[in-house]
């Protein structure tokens, strides 16, 4: 596994443009979007709803082709699903008729590969699911299902993990717990993570860098380094610096959204 060097970013998005051809016409979702993620960096992507975050993530995974531009992993173009890139979505997408162990084994069965049982046991233990292998998805809470989805993704030992609003459907306490868990897992075994969220607090808690996309068509509007030391405590999250950073990002998103609407004369007068 090539973890990249200082000069080659782990993951590169170069001038990514995506046009969806729909029945009602072409829709430009991404417009020359360029960003780089260093090896073992955690980068969050935030932006107004519909700005192209999911489109960007699917393109990074190789599951969706771009209309123009390219995705580079360790400097090499990604042209389809890649074994080094793992994905976690908002829905855990566990197969309801399989128990947890069988769900985690599923990708290995498809690939015709043998799972690393010791690594999976370690991961299950790490996320607090030790002993739950025989349970079916319906027997697990939403948070537990998402933990299982994370184990399933990490069991394949990806060097890049792409997460699309993975905790968006969870209550806020469970979400905080999951955020701490992701940080712990990362501190244990660093990997490159791109994390999409609509929670600015979550983005700040988890990331080394927060990237703000413009309203559709998505382009990088701004980026903010997040300099707080890890592990990040709840105390850090309550500081003035975090408050100010949260507000700055919020204003970018709200300001950007407002900027897409034609201004009414009443707003421009005075
Ligand atoms: N498969 C698709 N076909 C057509 N339009 C799509 C498709 N997927 C997304 N879109 C459109 O592209 C834009 C960006 O969508 P998406 O990437 O899901 O945004 P986000 O994740 O930021 O909410 C939206 O206008 C959405 O309706
Ligand atoms: Mg989305």
PDB file of C-alpha atoms and ligand atoms in Angstrom:
ATOM      1  CA  UNK A   1       0.000   0.000   0.000  1.00  0.00           C
ATOM      2  CA  UNK A   2       1.414   3.329  -1.053  1.00  0.00           C
ATOM      3  CA  UNK A   3       0.685   5.974   1.542  1.00  0.00           C
ATOM      4  CA  UNK A   4       1.982   8.760  -0.676  1.00  0.00           C
ATOM      5  CA  UNK A   5       4.812  11.158   0.032  1.00  0.00           C
ATOM      6  CA  UNK A   6       4.889  14.758   1.082  1.00  0.00           C
ATOM      7  CA  UNK A   7       4.693  16.028  -2.506  1.00  0.00           C
ATOM      8  CA  UNK A   8       1.981  13.741  -3.835  1.00  0.00           C
ATOM      9  CA  UNK A   9      -1.299  14.227  -2.015  1.00  0.00           C
ATOM     10  CA  UNK A  10      -2.992  11.014  -0.991  1.00  0.00           C
ATOM     11  CA  UNK A  11      -6.145  12.045  -2.799  1.00  0.00           C
ATOM     12  CA  UNK A  12      -6.410  14.707  -5.447  1.00  0.00           C
ATOM     13  CA  UNK A  13      -9.482  16.172  -7.094  1.00  0.00           C
ATOM     14  CA  UNK A  14      -8.435  18.096 -10.154  1.00  0.00           C
ATOM     15  CA  UNK A  15     -10.861  20.407 -11.952  1.00  0.00           C
ATOM     16  CA  UNK A  16     -13.708  17.964 -11.294  1.00  0.00           C
ATOM     17  CA  UNK A  17     -16.770  18.786 -13.370  1.00  0.00           C
ATOM     18  CA  UNK A  18     -19.938  16.742 -13.290  1.00  0.00           C
ATOM     19  CA  UNK A  19     -22.956  17.229 -15.506  1.00  0.00           C
ATOM     20  CA  UNK A  20     -26.050  15.103 -14.922  1.00  0.00           C
ATOM     21  CA  UNK A  21     -28.058  14.595 -18.086  1.00  0.00           C
ATOM     22  CA  UNK A  22     -31.663  14.567 -16.922  1.00  0.00           C
ATOM     23  CA  UNK A  23     -35.011  14.413 -18.689  1.00  0.00           C
ATOM     24  CA  UNK A  24     -35.481  18.118 -18.020  1.00  0.00           C
ATOM     25  CA  UNK A  25     -32.036  19.075 -19.286  1.00  0.00           C
ATOM     26  CA  UNK A  26     -28.418  19.100 -18.201  1.00  0.00           C
ATOM     27  CA  UNK A  27     -27.595  19.898 -14.599  1.00  0.00           C
ATOM     28  CA  UNK A  28     -24.130  21.129 -13.664  1.00  0.00           C
ATOM     29  CA  UNK A  29     -23.425  19.654 -10.206  1.00  0.00           C
ATOM     30  CA  UNK A  30     -19.662  20.272  -9.924  1.00  0.00           C
ATOM     31  CA  UNK A  31     -17.731  22.928 -11.777  1.00  0.00           C
ATOM     32  CA  UNK A  32     -13.935  22.613 -11.894  1.00  0.00           C
ATOM     33  CA  UNK A  33     -13.722  21.621  -8.250  1.00  0.00           C
ATOM     34  CA  UNK A  34     -10.123  21.203  -7.102  1.00  0.00           C
ATOM     35  CA  UNK A  35      -8.897  19.995  -3.728  1.00  0.00           C
ATOM     36  CA  UNK A  36      -6.172  17.828  -2.231  1.00  0.00           C
ATOM     37  CA  UNK A  37      -6.127  15.645   0.823  1.00  0.00           C
ATOM     38  CA  UNK A  38      -2.819  14.681   2.455  1.00  0.00           C
ATOM     39  CA  UNK A  39      -2.091  11.175   3.718  1.00  0.00           C
ATOM     40  CA  UNK A  40      -3.731  10.593   7.111  1.00  0.00           C
ATOM     41  CA  UNK A  41      -5.475  13.933   7.030  1.00  0.00           C
ATOM     42  CA  UNK A  42      -9.125  14.277   8.047  1.00  0.00           C
ATOM     43  CA  UNK A  43     -10.902  16.748   5.800  1.00  0.00           C
ATOM     44  CA  UNK A  44     -14.548  17.667   6.126  1.00  0.00           C
ATOM     45  CA  UNK A  45     -16.613  19.047   3.275  1.00  0.00           C
ATOM     46  CA  UNK A  46     -19.565  21.259   4.133  1.00  0.00           C
ATOM     47  CA  UNK A  47     -21.860  23.355   1.985  1.00  0.00           C
ATOM     48  CA  UNK A  48     -25.494  24.134   1.288  1.00  0.00           C
ATOM     49  CA  UNK A  49     -27.844  21.261   0.553  1.00  0.00           C
ATOM     50  CA  UNK A  50     -27.699  20.239  -3.112  1.00  0.00           C
ATOM     51  CA  UNK A  51     -24.323  21.898  -3.739  1.00  0.00           C
ATOM     52  CA  UNK A  52     -22.720  18.682  -4.939  1.00  0.00           C
ATOM     53  CA  UNK A  53     -21.134  17.124  -1.820  1.00  0.00           C
ATOM     54  CA  UNK A  54     -22.433  13.634  -2.475  1.00  0.00           C
ATOM     55  CA  UNK A  55     -21.579  13.960  -6.148  1.00  0.00           C
ATOM     56  CA  UNK A  56     -18.023  14.882  -5.140  1.00  0.00           C
ATOM     57  CA  UNK A  57     -17.708  11.948  -2.763  1.00  0.00           C
ATOM     58  CA  UNK A  58     -19.063   9.407  -5.245  1.00  0.00           C
ATOM     59  CA  UNK A  59     -16.671  10.758  -7.829  1.00  0.00           C
ATOM     60  CA  UNK A  60     -13.777  10.417  -5.381  1.00  0.00           C
ATOM     61  CA  UNK A  61     -14.777   6.791  -4.791  1.00  0.00           C
ATOM     62  CA  UNK A  62     -14.646   6.010  -8.495  1.00  0.00           C
ATOM     63  CA  UNK A  63     -18.291   4.874  -8.423  1.00  0.00           C
ATOM     64  CA  UNK A  64     -19.391   7.861 -10.514  1.00  0.00           C
ATOM     65  CA  UNK A  65     -17.458   9.032 -13.519  1.00  0.00           C
ATOM     66  CA  UNK A  66     -16.716  12.725 -13.957  1.00  0.00           C
ATOM     67  CA  UNK A  67     -17.724  14.699 -17.032  1.00  0.00           C
ATOM     68  CA  UNK A  68     -14.335  16.409 -16.929  1.00  0.00           C
ATOM     69  CA  UNK A  69     -11.303  16.579 -14.652  1.00  0.00           C
ATOM     70  CA  UNK A  70      -9.863  13.714 -12.634  1.00  0.00           C
ATOM     71  CA  UNK A  71      -9.530  12.013  -9.287  1.00  0.00           C
ATOM     72  CA  UNK A  72      -6.031  10.933  -8.298  1.00  0.00           C
ATOM     73  CA  UNK A  73      -5.098   8.410  -5.646  1.00  0.00           C
ATOM     74  CA  UNK A  74      -1.385   8.516  -4.841  1.00  0.00           C
ATOM     75  CA  UNK A  75      -1.017  10.468  -8.080  1.00  0.00           C
ATOM     76  CA  UNK A  76      -2.753   7.836 -10.241  1.00  0.00           C
ATOM     77  CA  UNK A  77      -6.163   8.372 -11.857  1.00  0.00           C
ATOM     78  CA  UNK A  78      -9.105   6.618 -10.230  1.00  0.00           C
ATOM     79  CA  UNK A  79     -11.258   5.255 -13.035  1.00  0.00           C
ATOM     80  CA  UNK A  80     -13.590   2.912 -11.135  1.00  0.00           C
ATOM     81  CA  UNK A  81     -14.230   1.410  -7.702  1.00  0.00           C
ATOM     82  CA  UNK A  82     -10.892   1.034  -5.949  1.00  0.00           C
ATOM     83  CA  UNK A  83      -9.898  -1.475  -3.245  1.00  0.00           C
ATOM     84  CA  UNK A  84      -8.011   1.225  -1.345  1.00  0.00           C
ATOM     85  CA  UNK A  85     -11.085   3.450  -1.005  1.00  0.00           C
ATOM     86  CA  UNK A  86     -13.766   2.644   1.574  1.00  0.00           C
ATOM     87  CA  UNK A  87     -17.222   4.200   1.840  1.00  0.00           C
ATOM     88  CA  UNK A  88     -19.698   4.831   4.634  1.00  0.00           C
ATOM     89  CA  UNK A  89     -23.103   6.361   3.913  1.00  0.00           C
ATOM     90  CA  UNK A  90     -25.852   7.934   5.983  1.00  0.00           C
ATOM     91  CA  UNK A  91     -27.713   4.624   5.894  1.00  0.00           C
ATOM     92  CA  UNK A  92     -25.769   1.657   7.255  1.00  0.00           C
ATOM     93  CA  UNK A  93     -27.052  -0.422   4.304  1.00  0.00           C
ATOM     94  CA  UNK A  94     -26.770  -3.692   6.203  1.00  0.00           C
ATOM     95  CA  UNK A  95     -28.500  -6.655   4.587  1.00  0.00           C
ATOM     96  CA  UNK A  96     -31.472  -7.375   6.878  1.00  0.00           C
ATOM     97  CA  UNK A  97     -31.398 -11.145   6.369  1.00  0.00           C
ATOM     98  CA  UNK A  98     -27.743 -11.452   7.382  1.00  0.00           C
ATOM     99  CA  UNK A  99     -26.382 -11.187  10.882  1.00  0.00           C
ATOM    100  CA  UNK A 100     -23.581  -8.763  11.677  1.00  0.00           C
ATOM    101  CA  UNK A 101     -20.743 -11.209  11.003  1.00  0.00           C
ATOM    102  CA  UNK A 102     -22.300 -12.221   7.683  1.00  0.00           C
ATOM    103  CA  UNK A 103     -22.797  -8.560   6.737  1.00  0.00           C
ATOM    104  CA  UNK A 104     -19.143  -7.803   7.402  1.00  0.00           C
ATOM    105  CA  UNK A 105     -18.128 -10.895   5.441  1.00  0.00           C
ATOM    106  CA  UNK A 106     -20.295  -9.905   2.481  1.00  0.00           C
ATOM    107  CA  UNK A 107     -17.762  -7.708   0.616  1.00  0.00           C
ATOM    108  CA  UNK A 108     -15.133 -10.406   1.031  1.00  0.00           C
ATOM    109  CA  UNK A 109     -17.506 -12.985  -0.465  1.00  0.00           C
ATOM    110  CA  UNK A 110     -18.092 -10.712  -3.446  1.00  0.00           C
ATOM    111  CA  UNK A 111     -14.372 -10.231  -3.911  1.00  0.00           C
ATOM    112  CA  UNK A 112     -13.614 -13.906  -3.305  1.00  0.00           C
ATOM    113  CA  UNK A 113     -11.153 -12.956  -0.583  1.00  0.00           C
ATOM    114  CA  UNK A 114     -10.573 -14.250   2.915  1.00  0.00           C
ATOM    115  CA  UNK A 115     -11.415 -11.766   5.671  1.00  0.00           C
ATOM    116  CA  UNK A 116      -8.737 -10.970   8.257  1.00  0.00           C
ATOM    117  CA  UNK A 117     -10.637 -12.316  11.264  1.00  0.00           C
ATOM    118  CA  UNK A 118      -8.220 -10.961  13.875  1.00  0.00           C
ATOM    119  CA  UNK A 119      -8.474  -7.448  12.409  1.00  0.00           C
ATOM    120  CA  UNK A 120     -12.284  -7.634  12.264  1.00  0.00           C
ATOM    121  CA  UNK A 121     -12.427  -8.887  15.867  1.00  0.00           C
ATOM    122  CA  UNK A 122     -10.209  -5.959  16.870  1.00  0.00           C
ATOM    123  CA  UNK A 123     -12.453  -3.490  15.040  1.00  0.00           C
ATOM    124  CA  UNK A 124     -15.652  -4.920  16.530  1.00  0.00           C
ATOM    125  CA  UNK A 125     -14.095  -4.668  19.960  1.00  0.00           C
ATOM    126  CA  UNK A 126     -12.923  -1.125  19.218  1.00  0.00           C
ATOM    127  CA  UNK A 127     -16.408   0.078  18.341  1.00  0.00           C
ATOM    128  CA  UNK A 128     -18.063  -1.775  21.215  1.00  0.00           C
ATOM    129  CA  UNK A 129     -19.724  -4.476  19.112  1.00  0.00           C
ATOM    130  CA  UNK A 130     -17.757  -7.395  20.506  1.00  0.00           C
ATOM    131  CA  UNK A 131     -20.199 -10.265  21.019  1.00  0.00           C
ATOM    132  CA  UNK A 132     -22.841  -8.832  18.669  1.00  0.00           C
ATOM    133  CA  UNK A 133     -21.760 -10.807  15.578  1.00  0.00           C
ATOM    134  CA  UNK A 134     -24.814 -13.064  15.700  1.00  0.00           C
ATOM    135  CA  UNK A 135     -27.298 -10.188  15.903  1.00  0.00           C
ATOM    136  CA  UNK A 136     -29.408  -9.090  12.955  1.00  0.00           C
ATOM    137  CA  UNK A 137     -29.638  -5.429  11.901  1.00  0.00           C
ATOM    138  CA  UNK A 138     -33.191  -5.119  13.305  1.00  0.00           C
ATOM    139  CA  UNK A 139     -31.796  -6.047  16.733  1.00  0.00           C
ATOM    140  CA  UNK A 140     -29.304  -3.156  16.656  1.00  0.00           C
ATOM    141  CA  UNK A 141     -29.843   0.556  17.317  1.00  0.00           C
ATOM    142  CA  UNK A 142     -29.108   3.115  14.579  1.00  0.00           C
ATOM    143  CA  UNK A 143     -25.772   3.959  16.210  1.00  0.00           C
ATOM    144  CA  UNK A 144     -24.809   0.290  16.405  1.00  0.00           C
ATOM    145  CA  UNK A 145     -25.715  -0.227  12.754  1.00  0.00           C
ATOM    146  CA  UNK A 146     -23.504   2.703  11.773  1.00  0.00           C
ATOM    147  CA  UNK A 147     -20.658   1.278  13.874  1.00  0.00           C
ATOM    148  CA  UNK A 148     -21.109  -1.988  11.992  1.00  0.00           C
ATOM    149  CA  UNK A 149     -20.970  -0.103   8.686  1.00  0.00           C
ATOM    150  CA  UNK A 150     -17.700   1.501   9.802  1.00  0.00           C
ATOM    151  CA  UNK A 151     -16.274  -1.899  10.739  1.00  0.00           C
ATOM    152  CA  UNK A 152     -17.399  -3.298   7.376  1.00  0.00           C
ATOM    153  CA  UNK A 153     -15.600  -0.449   5.562  1.00  0.00           C
ATOM    154  CA  UNK A 154     -12.424  -0.641   7.685  1.00  0.00           C
ATOM    155  CA  UNK A 155     -12.283  -4.443   7.546  1.00  0.00           C
ATOM    156  CA  UNK A 156     -11.139  -4.067   3.929  1.00  0.00           C
ATOM    157  CA  UNK A 157      -8.174  -1.957   5.142  1.00  0.00           C
ATOM    158  CA  UNK A 158      -8.758   1.018   2.855  1.00  0.00           C
ATOM    159  CA  UNK A 159      -6.129   3.744   2.907  1.00  0.00           C
ATOM    160  CA  UNK A 160      -8.853   6.328   2.218  1.00  0.00           C
ATOM    161  CA  UNK A 161     -12.217   6.372   3.955  1.00  0.00           C
ATOM    162  CA  UNK A 162     -14.997   8.457   2.412  1.00  0.00           C
ATOM    163  CA  UNK A 163     -17.970   9.188   4.670  1.00  0.00           C
ATOM    164  CA  UNK A 164     -21.179  10.872   3.462  1.00  0.00           C
ATOM    165  CA  UNK A 165     -23.147  12.294   6.397  1.00  0.00           C
ATOM    166  CA  UNK A 166     -22.640   8.996   8.225  1.00  0.00           C
ATOM    167  CA  UNK A 167     -24.207  10.210  11.468  1.00  0.00           C
ATOM    168  CA  UNK A 168     -26.820  12.523   9.962  1.00  0.00           C
ATOM    169  CA  UNK A 169     -29.706  10.295  10.987  1.00  0.00           C
ATOM    170  CA  UNK A 170     -28.572   9.794  14.594  1.00  0.00           C
ATOM    171  CA  UNK A 171     -29.638  11.758  17.659  1.00  0.00           C
ATOM    172  CA  UNK A 172     -27.144  14.365  18.818  1.00  0.00           C
ATOM    173  CA  UNK A 173     -25.794  12.374  21.805  1.00  0.00           C
ATOM    174  CA  UNK A 174     -25.171   9.305  19.681  1.00  0.00           C
ATOM    175  CA  UNK A 175     -23.606  11.534  17.044  1.00  0.00           C
ATOM    176  CA  UNK A 176     -21.163  13.004  19.607  1.00  0.00           C
ATOM    177  CA  UNK A 177     -20.318   9.485  20.716  1.00  0.00           C
ATOM    178  CA  UNK A 178     -19.704   8.430  17.107  1.00  0.00           C
ATOM    179  CA  UNK A 179     -17.508  11.482  16.510  1.00  0.00           C
ATOM    180  CA  UNK A 180     -15.343  10.535  19.489  1.00  0.00           C
ATOM    181  CA  UNK A 181     -15.211   6.975  18.213  1.00  0.00           C
ATOM    182  CA  UNK A 182     -14.015   8.056  14.758  1.00  0.00           C
ATOM    183  CA  UNK A 183     -11.316  10.164  16.386  1.00  0.00           C
ATOM    184  CA  UNK A 184     -10.230   7.268  18.625  1.00  0.00           C
ATOM    185  CA  UNK A 185     -10.096   4.858  15.689  1.00  0.00           C
ATOM    186  CA  UNK A 186      -8.083   7.390  13.711  1.00  0.00           C
ATOM    187  CA  UNK A 187      -5.673   8.042  16.602  1.00  0.00           C
ATOM    188  CA  UNK A 188      -5.205   4.256  16.873  1.00  0.00           C
ATOM    189  CA  UNK A 189      -4.620   3.672  13.177  1.00  0.00           C
ATOM    190  CA  UNK A 190      -4.468   6.912  11.151  1.00  0.00           C
ATOM    191  CA  UNK A 191      -5.993   6.843   7.721  1.00  0.00           C
ATOM    192  CA  UNK A 192      -7.058   9.472   5.196  1.00  0.00           C
ATOM    193  CA  UNK A 193     -10.661  10.520   5.767  1.00  0.00           C
ATOM    194  CA  UNK A 194     -12.985  12.730   3.737  1.00  0.00           C
ATOM    195  CA  UNK A 195     -16.069  13.448   5.778  1.00  0.00           C
ATOM    196  CA  UNK A 196     -19.208  15.099   4.458  1.00  0.00           C
ATOM    197  CA  UNK A 197     -21.554  16.623   6.963  1.00  0.00           C
ATOM    198  CA  UNK A 198     -24.088  19.385   7.363  1.00  0.00           C
ATOM    199  CA  UNK A 199     -23.014  19.822  10.991  1.00  0.00           C
ATOM    200  CA  UNK A 200     -20.313  22.464  11.251  1.00  0.00           C
ATOM    201  CA  UNK A 201     -19.602  21.445  14.853  1.00  0.00           C
ATOM    202  CA  UNK A 202     -19.044  17.855  13.734  1.00  0.00           C
ATOM    203  CA  UNK A 203     -16.768  19.034  10.928  1.00  0.00           C
ATOM    204  CA  UNK A 204     -14.669  21.097  13.353  1.00  0.00           C
ATOM    205  CA  UNK A 205     -14.510  18.360  15.971  1.00  0.00           C
ATOM    206  CA  UNK A 206     -13.241  15.774  13.512  1.00  0.00           C
ATOM    207  CA  UNK A 207     -11.159  17.590  10.949  1.00  0.00           C
ATOM    208  CA  UNK A 208      -7.709  18.926  10.307  1.00  0.00           C
ATOM    209  CA  UNK A 209      -9.296  21.077   7.622  1.00  0.00           C
ATOM    210  CA  UNK A 210     -12.838  22.125   6.720  1.00  0.00           C
ATOM    211  CA  UNK A 211     -13.619  22.789   3.066  1.00  0.00           C
ATOM    212  CA  UNK A 212     -16.668  24.904   2.244  1.00  0.00           C
ATOM    213  CA  UNK A 213     -18.285  24.326  -1.144  1.00  0.00           C
ATOM    214  CA  UNK A 214     -20.161  27.045  -2.995  1.00  0.00           C
ATOM    215  CA  UNK A 215     -23.849  26.594  -3.839  1.00  0.00           C
ATOM    216  CA  UNK A 216     -24.353  24.416  -6.927  1.00  0.00           C
ATOM    217  CA  UNK A 217     -22.373  24.066  -9.047  1.00  0.00           C
ATOM    218  CA  UNK A 218     -20.016  22.982  -6.295  1.00  0.00           C
ATOM    219  CA  UNK A 219     -16.570  24.531  -6.198  1.00  0.00           C
ATOM    220  CA  UNK A 220     -14.240  25.083  -3.274  1.00  0.00           C
ATOM    221  CA  UNK A 221     -15.329  28.430  -1.841  1.00  0.00           C
ATOM    222  CA  UNK A 222     -13.141  28.496   1.263  1.00  0.00           C
ATOM    223  CA  UNK A 223     -11.080  26.303   3.481  1.00  0.00           C
ATOM    224  CA  UNK A 224     -10.225  26.538   7.140  1.00  0.00           C
ATOM    225  CA  UNK A 225      -7.442  24.747   9.006  1.00  0.00           C
ATOM    226  CA  UNK A 226      -8.620  23.404  12.366  1.00  0.00           C
ATOM    227  CA  UNK A 227      -5.619  23.748  14.659  1.00  0.00           C
ATOM    228  CA  UNK A 228      -6.968  22.304  17.912  1.00  0.00           C
ATOM    229  CA  UNK A 229      -4.965  19.470  19.511  1.00  0.00           C
ATOM    230  CA  UNK A 230      -6.292  15.919  19.700  1.00  0.00           C
ATOM    231  CA  UNK A 231      -7.987  14.220  21.336  1.00  0.00           C
ATOM    232  CA  UNK A 232     -10.514  17.030  21.138  1.00  0.00           C
ATOM    233  CA  UNK A 233     -12.455  17.336  24.331  1.00  0.00           C
ATOM    234  CA  UNK A 234     -15.901  18.775  24.846  1.00  0.00           C
ATOM    235  CA  UNK A 235     -14.104  21.642  26.659  1.00  0.00           C
ATOM    236  CA  UNK A 236     -12.242  22.595  23.463  1.00  0.00           C
ATOM    237  CA  UNK A 237     -15.535  22.555  21.590  1.00  0.00           C
ATOM    238  CA  UNK A 238     -16.924  25.093  24.046  1.00  0.00           C
ATOM    239  CA  UNK A 239     -14.134  27.640  23.534  1.00  0.00           C
ATOM    240  CA  UNK A 240     -14.426  31.040  21.931  1.00  0.00           C
ATOM    241  CA  UNK A 241     -12.134  29.945  19.052  1.00  0.00           C
ATOM    242  CA  UNK A 242     -14.452  27.106  18.085  1.00  0.00           C
ATOM    243  CA  UNK A 243     -17.474  29.381  18.411  1.00  0.00           C
ATOM    244  CA  UNK A 244     -15.883  31.973  16.110  1.00  0.00           C
ATOM    245  CA  UNK A 245     -14.794  29.353  13.578  1.00  0.00           C
ATOM    246  CA  UNK A 246     -18.280  27.814  13.564  1.00  0.00           C
ATOM    247  CA  UNK A 247     -19.838  31.201  12.915  1.00  0.00           C
ATOM    248  CA  UNK A 248     -17.380  32.079  10.159  1.00  0.00           C
ATOM    249  CA  UNK A 249     -18.188  28.826   8.333  1.00  0.00           C
ATOM    250  CA  UNK A 250     -21.917  29.282   8.914  1.00  0.00           C
ATOM    251  CA  UNK A 251     -21.761  32.772   7.427  1.00  0.00           C
ATOM    252  CA  UNK A 252     -19.933  31.423   4.362  1.00  0.00           C
ATOM    253  CA  UNK A 253     -22.679  28.885   3.784  1.00  0.00           C
ATOM    254  CA  UNK A 254     -25.609  31.171   4.504  1.00  0.00           C
ATOM    255  CA  UNK A 255     -23.989  34.062   2.634  1.00  0.00           C
ATOM    256  CA  UNK A 256     -23.289  31.813  -0.341  1.00  0.00           C
ATOM    257  CA  UNK A 257     -26.857  30.572  -0.389  1.00  0.00           C
ATOM    258  CA  UNK A 258     -28.248  34.095  -0.184  1.00  0.00           C
ATOM    259  CA  UNK A 259     -25.951  35.079  -3.034  1.00  0.00           C
ATOM    260  CA  UNK A 260     -27.656  32.618  -5.382  1.00  0.00           C
ATOM    261  CA  UNK A 261     -30.999  34.438  -5.176  1.00  0.00           C
ATOM    262  CA  UNK A 262     -31.755  37.505  -7.233  1.00  0.00           C
ATOM    263  CA  UNK A 263     -31.975  40.409  -4.853  1.00  0.00           C
ATOM    264  CA  UNK A 264     -35.301  42.170  -4.661  1.00  0.00           C
ATOM    265  CA  UNK A 265     -35.327  45.938  -5.173  1.00  0.00           C
ATOM    266  CA  UNK A 266     -36.358  46.438  -1.533  1.00  0.00           C
ATOM    267  CA  UNK A 267     -33.120  44.757  -0.454  1.00  0.00           C
ATOM    268  CA  UNK A 268     -30.920  46.891  -2.638  1.00  0.00           C
ATOM    269  CA  UNK A 269     -32.607  50.198  -1.811  1.00  0.00           C
ATOM    270  CA  UNK A 270     -31.303  52.332   1.083  1.00  0.00           C
TER     271      UNK A 270
HETATM  272  N1  LIG B   1     -28.170  10.974 -10.238  1.00  0.00           N
HETATM  273  C1  LIG B   1     -28.525  12.247 -10.401  1.00  0.00           C
HETATM  274  N2  LIG B   1     -29.187  12.642 -11.519  1.00  0.00           N
HETATM  275  C2  LIG B   1     -29.532  13.932 -11.694  1.00  0.00           C
HETATM  276  N3  LIG B   1     -29.276  14.910 -10.821  1.00  0.00           N
HETATM  277  C3  LIG B   1     -28.624  14.582  -9.700  1.00  0.00           C
HETATM  278  C4  LIG B   1     -28.215  13.242  -9.419  1.00  0.00           C
HETATM  279  N4  LIG B   1     -27.583  13.216  -8.217  1.00  0.00           N
HETATM  280  C5  LIG B   1     -27.610  14.469  -7.779  1.00  0.00           C
HETATM  281  N5  LIG B   1     -28.229  15.295  -8.637  1.00  0.00           N
HETATM  282  C6  LIG B   1     -28.395  16.744  -8.514  1.00  0.00           C
HETATM  283  O1  LIG B   1     -27.103  17.314  -8.408  1.00  0.00           O
HETATM  284  C7  LIG B   1     -27.068  18.348  -7.441  1.00  0.00           C
HETATM  285  C8  LIG B   1     -26.067  17.997  -6.358  1.00  0.00           C
HETATM  286  O2  LIG B   1     -26.560  16.876  -5.641  1.00  0.00           O
HETATM  287  P1  LIG B   1     -25.759  16.214  -4.437  1.00  0.00           P
HETATM  288  O3  LIG B   1     -24.390  15.897  -4.892  1.00  0.00           O
HETATM  289  O4  LIG B   1     -26.588  15.091  -3.919  1.00  0.00           O
HETATM  290  O5  LIG B   1     -25.724  17.427  -3.383  1.00  0.00           O
HETATM  291  P2  LIG B   1     -25.478  17.431  -1.798  1.00  0.00           P
HETATM  292  O6  LIG B   1     -24.955  16.096  -1.398  1.00  0.00           O
HETATM  293  O7  LIG B   1     -24.544  18.546  -1.560  1.00  0.00           O
HETATM  294  O8  LIG B   1     -26.822  17.722  -1.168  1.00  0.00           O
HETATM  295  C9  LIG B   1     -28.508  18.479  -6.923  1.00  0.00           C
HETATM  296  O9  LIG B   1     -29.136  19.505  -7.644  1.00  0.00           O
HETATM  297  C10 LIG B   1     -29.121  17.135  -7.238  1.00  0.00           C
HETATM  298  O10 LIG B   1     -30.503  17.252  -7.428  1.00  0.00           O
HETATM  299 MG1  LIG B   2     -25.582  14.634  -0.064  1.00  0.00          MG
END
